[in-house]
mmCIF file of C-alpha atoms in Angstrom:
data_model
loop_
_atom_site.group_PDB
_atom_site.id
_atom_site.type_symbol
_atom_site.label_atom_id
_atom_site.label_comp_id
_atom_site.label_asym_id
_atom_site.label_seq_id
_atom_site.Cartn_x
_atom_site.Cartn_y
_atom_site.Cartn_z
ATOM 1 C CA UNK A 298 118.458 120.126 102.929
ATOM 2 C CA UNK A 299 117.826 124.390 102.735
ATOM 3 C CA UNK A 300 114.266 123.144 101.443
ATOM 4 C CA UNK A 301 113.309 120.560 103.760
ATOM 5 C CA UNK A 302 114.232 122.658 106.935
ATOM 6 C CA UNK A 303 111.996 125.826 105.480
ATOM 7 C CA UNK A 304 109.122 123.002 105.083
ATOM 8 C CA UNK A 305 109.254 121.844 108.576
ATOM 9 C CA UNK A 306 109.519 125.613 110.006
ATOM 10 C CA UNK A 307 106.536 126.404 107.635
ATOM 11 C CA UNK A 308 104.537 122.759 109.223
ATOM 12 C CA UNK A 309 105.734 124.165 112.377
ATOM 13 C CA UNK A 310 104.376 127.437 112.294
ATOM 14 C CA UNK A 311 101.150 125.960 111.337
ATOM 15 C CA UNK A 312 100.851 123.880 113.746
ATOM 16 C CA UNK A 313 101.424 126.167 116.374
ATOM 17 C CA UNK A 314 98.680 128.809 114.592
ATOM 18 C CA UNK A 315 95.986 125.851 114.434
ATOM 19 C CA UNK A 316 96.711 124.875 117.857
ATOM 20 C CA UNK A 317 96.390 128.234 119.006
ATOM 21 C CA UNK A 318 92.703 128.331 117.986
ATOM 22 C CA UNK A 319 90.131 128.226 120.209
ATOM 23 C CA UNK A 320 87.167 125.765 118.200
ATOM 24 C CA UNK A 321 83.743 125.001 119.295
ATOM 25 C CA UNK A 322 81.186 123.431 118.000
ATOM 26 C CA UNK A 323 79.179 126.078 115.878
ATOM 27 C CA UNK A 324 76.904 126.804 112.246
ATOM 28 C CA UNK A 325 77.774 129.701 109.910
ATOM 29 C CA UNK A 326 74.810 130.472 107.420
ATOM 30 C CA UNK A 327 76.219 130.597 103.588
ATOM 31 C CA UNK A 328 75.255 133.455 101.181
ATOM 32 C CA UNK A 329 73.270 131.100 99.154
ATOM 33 C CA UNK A 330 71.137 130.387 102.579
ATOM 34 C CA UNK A 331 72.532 126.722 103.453
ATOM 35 C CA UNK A 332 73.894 126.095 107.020
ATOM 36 C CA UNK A 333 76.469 124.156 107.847
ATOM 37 C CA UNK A 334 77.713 122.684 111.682
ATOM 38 C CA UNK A 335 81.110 121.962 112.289
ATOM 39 C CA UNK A 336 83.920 123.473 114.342
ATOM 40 C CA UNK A 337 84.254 127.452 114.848
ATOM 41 C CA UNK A 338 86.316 129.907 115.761
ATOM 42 C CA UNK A 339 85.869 133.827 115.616
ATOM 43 C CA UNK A 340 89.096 136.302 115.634
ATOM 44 C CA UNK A 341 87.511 139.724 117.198
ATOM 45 C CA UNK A 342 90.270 141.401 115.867
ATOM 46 C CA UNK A 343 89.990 140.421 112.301
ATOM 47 C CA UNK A 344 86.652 139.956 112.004
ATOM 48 C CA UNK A 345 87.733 136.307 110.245
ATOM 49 C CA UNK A 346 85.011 133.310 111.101
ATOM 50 C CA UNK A 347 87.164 130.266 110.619
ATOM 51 C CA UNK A 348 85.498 126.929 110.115
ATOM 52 C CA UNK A 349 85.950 123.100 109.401
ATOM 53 C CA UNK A 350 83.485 120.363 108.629
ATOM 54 C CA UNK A 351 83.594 116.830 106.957
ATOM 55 C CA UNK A 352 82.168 118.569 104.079
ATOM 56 C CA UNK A 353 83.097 122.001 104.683
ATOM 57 C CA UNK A 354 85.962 124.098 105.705
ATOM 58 C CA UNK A 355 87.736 127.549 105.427
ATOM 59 C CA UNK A 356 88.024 131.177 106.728
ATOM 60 C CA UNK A 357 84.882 133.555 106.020
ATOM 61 C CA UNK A 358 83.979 137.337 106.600
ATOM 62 C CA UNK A 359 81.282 139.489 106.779
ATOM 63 C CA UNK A 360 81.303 139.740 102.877
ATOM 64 C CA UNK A 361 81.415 135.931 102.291
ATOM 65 C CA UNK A 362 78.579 134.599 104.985
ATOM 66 C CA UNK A 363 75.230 135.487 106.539
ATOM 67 C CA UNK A 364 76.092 134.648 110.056
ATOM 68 C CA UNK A 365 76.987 132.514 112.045
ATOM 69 C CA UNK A 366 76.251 130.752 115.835
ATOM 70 C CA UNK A 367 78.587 130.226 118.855
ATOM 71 C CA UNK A 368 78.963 130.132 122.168
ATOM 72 C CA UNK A 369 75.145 130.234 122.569
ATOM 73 C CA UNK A 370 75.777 133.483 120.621
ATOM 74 C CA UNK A 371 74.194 134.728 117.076
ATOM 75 C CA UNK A 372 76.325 137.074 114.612
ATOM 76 C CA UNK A 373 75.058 138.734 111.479
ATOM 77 C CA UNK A 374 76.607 140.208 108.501
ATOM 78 C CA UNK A 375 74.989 143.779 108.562
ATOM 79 C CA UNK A 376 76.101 146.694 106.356
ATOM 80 C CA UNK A 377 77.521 149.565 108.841
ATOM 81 C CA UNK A 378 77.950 153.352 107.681
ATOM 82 C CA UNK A 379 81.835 153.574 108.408
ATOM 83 C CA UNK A 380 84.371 156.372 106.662
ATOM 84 C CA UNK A 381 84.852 154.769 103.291
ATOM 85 C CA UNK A 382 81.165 153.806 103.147
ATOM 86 C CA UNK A 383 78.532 151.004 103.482
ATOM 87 C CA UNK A 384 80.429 148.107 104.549
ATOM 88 C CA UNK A 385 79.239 144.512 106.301
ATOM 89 C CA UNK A 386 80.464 143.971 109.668
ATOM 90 C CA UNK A 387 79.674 140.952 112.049
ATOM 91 C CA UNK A 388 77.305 142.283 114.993
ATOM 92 C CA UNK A 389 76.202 139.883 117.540
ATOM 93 C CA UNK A 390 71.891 140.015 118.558
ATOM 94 C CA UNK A 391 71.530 141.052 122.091
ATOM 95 C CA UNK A 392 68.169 141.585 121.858
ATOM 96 C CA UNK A 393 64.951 141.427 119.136
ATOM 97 C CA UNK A 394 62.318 144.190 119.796
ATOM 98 C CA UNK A 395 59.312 144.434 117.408
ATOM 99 C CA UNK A 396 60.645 147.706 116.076
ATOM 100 C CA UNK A 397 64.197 147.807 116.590
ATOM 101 C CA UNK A 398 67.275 145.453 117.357
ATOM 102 C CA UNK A 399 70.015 145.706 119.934
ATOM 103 C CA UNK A 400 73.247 144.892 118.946
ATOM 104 C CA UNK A 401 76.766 144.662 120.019
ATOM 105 C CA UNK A 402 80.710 144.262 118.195
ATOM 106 C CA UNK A 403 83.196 143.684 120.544
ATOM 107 C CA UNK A 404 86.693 144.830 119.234
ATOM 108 C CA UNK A 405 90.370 143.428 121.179
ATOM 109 C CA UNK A 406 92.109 146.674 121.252
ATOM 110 C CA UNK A 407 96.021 144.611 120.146
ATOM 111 C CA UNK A 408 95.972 140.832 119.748
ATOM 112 C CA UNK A 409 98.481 140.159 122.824
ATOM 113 C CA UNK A 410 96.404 142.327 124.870
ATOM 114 C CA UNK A 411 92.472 141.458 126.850
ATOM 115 C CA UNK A 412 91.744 144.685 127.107
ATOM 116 C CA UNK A 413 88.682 145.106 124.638
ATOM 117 C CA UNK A 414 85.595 148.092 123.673
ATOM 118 C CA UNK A 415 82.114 146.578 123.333
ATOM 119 C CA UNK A 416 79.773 149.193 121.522
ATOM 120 C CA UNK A 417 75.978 148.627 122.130
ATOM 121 C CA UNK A 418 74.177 149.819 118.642
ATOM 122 C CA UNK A 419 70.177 150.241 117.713
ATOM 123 C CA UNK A 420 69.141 148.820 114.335
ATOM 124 C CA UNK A 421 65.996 150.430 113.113
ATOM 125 C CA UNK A 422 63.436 147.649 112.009
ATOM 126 C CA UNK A 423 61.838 149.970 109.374
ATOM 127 C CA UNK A 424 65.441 150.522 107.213
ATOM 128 C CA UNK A 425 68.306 148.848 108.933
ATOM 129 C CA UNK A 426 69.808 151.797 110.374
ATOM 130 C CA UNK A 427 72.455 151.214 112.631
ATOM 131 C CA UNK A 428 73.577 153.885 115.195
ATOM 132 C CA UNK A 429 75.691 153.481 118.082
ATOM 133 C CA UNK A 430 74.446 153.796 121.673
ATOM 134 C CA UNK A 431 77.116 153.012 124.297
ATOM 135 C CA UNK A 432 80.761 152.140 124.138
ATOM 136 C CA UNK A 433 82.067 149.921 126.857
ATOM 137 C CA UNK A 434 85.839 149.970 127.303
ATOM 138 C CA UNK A 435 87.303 146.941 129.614
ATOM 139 C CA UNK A 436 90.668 147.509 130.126
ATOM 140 C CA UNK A 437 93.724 144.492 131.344
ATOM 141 C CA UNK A 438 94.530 145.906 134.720
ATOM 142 C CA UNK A 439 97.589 144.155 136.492
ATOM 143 C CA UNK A 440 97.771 146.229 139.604
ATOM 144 C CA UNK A 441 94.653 145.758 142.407
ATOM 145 C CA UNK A 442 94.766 149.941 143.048
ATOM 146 C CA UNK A 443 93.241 150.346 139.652
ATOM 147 C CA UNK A 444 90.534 148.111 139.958
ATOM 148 C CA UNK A 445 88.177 150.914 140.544
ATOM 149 C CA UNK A 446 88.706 151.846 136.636
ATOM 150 C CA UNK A 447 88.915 148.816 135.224
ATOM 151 C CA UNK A 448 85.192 149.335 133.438
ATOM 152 C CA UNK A 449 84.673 153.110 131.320
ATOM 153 C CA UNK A 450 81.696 153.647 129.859
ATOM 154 C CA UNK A 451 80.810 156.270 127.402
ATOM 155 C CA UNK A 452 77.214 157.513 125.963
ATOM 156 C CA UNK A 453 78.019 157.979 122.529
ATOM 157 C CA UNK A 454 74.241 159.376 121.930
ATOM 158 C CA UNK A 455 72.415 160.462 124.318
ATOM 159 C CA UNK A 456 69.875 161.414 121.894
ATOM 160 C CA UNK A 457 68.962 158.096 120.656
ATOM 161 C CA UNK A 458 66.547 156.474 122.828
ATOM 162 C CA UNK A 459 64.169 159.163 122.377
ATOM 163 C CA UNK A 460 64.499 159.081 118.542
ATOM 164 C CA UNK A 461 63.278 155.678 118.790
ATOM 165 C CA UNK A 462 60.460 155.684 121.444
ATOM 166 C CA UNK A 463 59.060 158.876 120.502
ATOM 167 C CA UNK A 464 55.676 159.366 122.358
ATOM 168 C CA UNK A 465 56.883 156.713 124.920
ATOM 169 C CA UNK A 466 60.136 157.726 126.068
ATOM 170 C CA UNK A 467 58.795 160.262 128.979
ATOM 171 C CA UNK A 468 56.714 156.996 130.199
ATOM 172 C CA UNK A 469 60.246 155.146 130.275
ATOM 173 C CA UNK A 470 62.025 157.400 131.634
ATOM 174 C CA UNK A 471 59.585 157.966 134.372
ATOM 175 C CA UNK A 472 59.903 153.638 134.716
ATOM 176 C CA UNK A 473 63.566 153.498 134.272
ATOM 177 C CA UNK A 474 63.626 156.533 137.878
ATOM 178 C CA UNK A 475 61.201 154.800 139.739
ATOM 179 C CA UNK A 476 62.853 151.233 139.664
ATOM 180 C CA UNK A 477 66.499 153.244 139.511
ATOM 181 C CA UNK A 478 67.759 152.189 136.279
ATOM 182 C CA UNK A 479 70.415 153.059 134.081
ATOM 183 C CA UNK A 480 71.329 153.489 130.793
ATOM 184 C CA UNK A 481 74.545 152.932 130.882
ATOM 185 C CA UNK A 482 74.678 149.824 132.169
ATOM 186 C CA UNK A 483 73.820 146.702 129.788
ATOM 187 C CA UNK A 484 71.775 145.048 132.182
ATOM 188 C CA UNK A 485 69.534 147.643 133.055
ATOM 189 C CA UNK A 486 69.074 148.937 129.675
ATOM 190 C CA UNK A 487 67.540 145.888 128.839
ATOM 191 C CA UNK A 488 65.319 146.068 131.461
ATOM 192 C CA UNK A 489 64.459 149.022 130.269
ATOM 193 C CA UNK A 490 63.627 148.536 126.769
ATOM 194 C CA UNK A 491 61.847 145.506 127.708
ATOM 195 C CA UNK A 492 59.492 148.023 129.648
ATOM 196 C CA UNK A 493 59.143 150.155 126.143
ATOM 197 C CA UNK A 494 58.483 147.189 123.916
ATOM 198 C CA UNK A 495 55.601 146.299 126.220
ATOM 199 C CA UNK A 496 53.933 149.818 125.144
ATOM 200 C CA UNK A 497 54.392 149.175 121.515
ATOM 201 C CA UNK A 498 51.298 147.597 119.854
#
């Protein structure tokens, strides 16, 4: 009887954990370069991609898989200079220039909470350096006063645009002042690395 009540807490449990997924339809990309569509979900705070097919299914990290798709969305497996070393980390592709890449991780900052950081990052073409540009922070706010500073935004190097648009970067930053553009803000970066990738040849 002890047996078969732990077995139906355990089905139970599981239950409630599958149902709690959020699945759409999605591909991940396999190391041996196969794809496969089925069902998707991606856990921010674990950094876990888990999937299910007819002939496919399980739970996948940045060590196990390429990529994968979502959401109109593409993440990579790329290999991040953290504390303890090189070590592969999902990044979503915000944007594809023809010498450097923009892209983002978003992180939940607890699993019960929505608060969340989103850091903006430039990947070098040449070498695959990654180096972090911008760190977004959007916090849960539950009273209207503090709606003002719901959205913080920190440079994190100021440094690097000009690092990577050498020559160019008085040009755009003369572009980015006459059109009053930011840095700071997604949106208008874009804008204004669109502008820069138009001077490269």
């Amino acid at each position: 009887m002890r047996h078969i009540l732990a077995l139906t807490l355990l089905l139970t449990v599981s239950q409630s954990i599958a149902q709690s997924i959020n699945w759409t339809h999605g591909k991940i990309m396999l190391n041996d370069g196969t794809e496969a569509e089925g069902k998707l979900a991606y856990n921010e705070l674990t950094g876990i991609v888990s999937f299910e097919s007819e002939k496919n299914s399980g739970s996948y990290n940045a060590r196990t898989i390429i990529g994968f798709e979502y959401l109109n969305k593409h993440f990579y497996s790329i290999p991040y200079a953290a504390s303890t070393g090189l070590v592969k980390q999902f990044f979503e592709v915000v944007r594809e220039y023809k010498d450097f890449v923009v892209i983002s991780k978003t992180n939940a900052l607890t699993a019960s909470s929505t608060s969340e950081i989103t850091t903006l990052y430039f990947m070098h073409a040449a070498d695959l350096t990654v180096k972090p540009f911008l760190e977004v922070l959007d916090r849960e706010v539950k009273w209207k006063i503090f709606d003002a500073n719901k959205t913080q935004v920190r440079v994190l190097d100021s440094t690097l645009p000009k690092k990577i648009m050498g020559d160019n970067f008085e040009k755009v930053k003369a572009f980015a002042r006459e059109r009053k553009l930011v840095w700071h803000v997604k949106d208008s970066l874009i804008s204004i690395l669109d502008y820069y990738d138009s001077l490269v040849n």
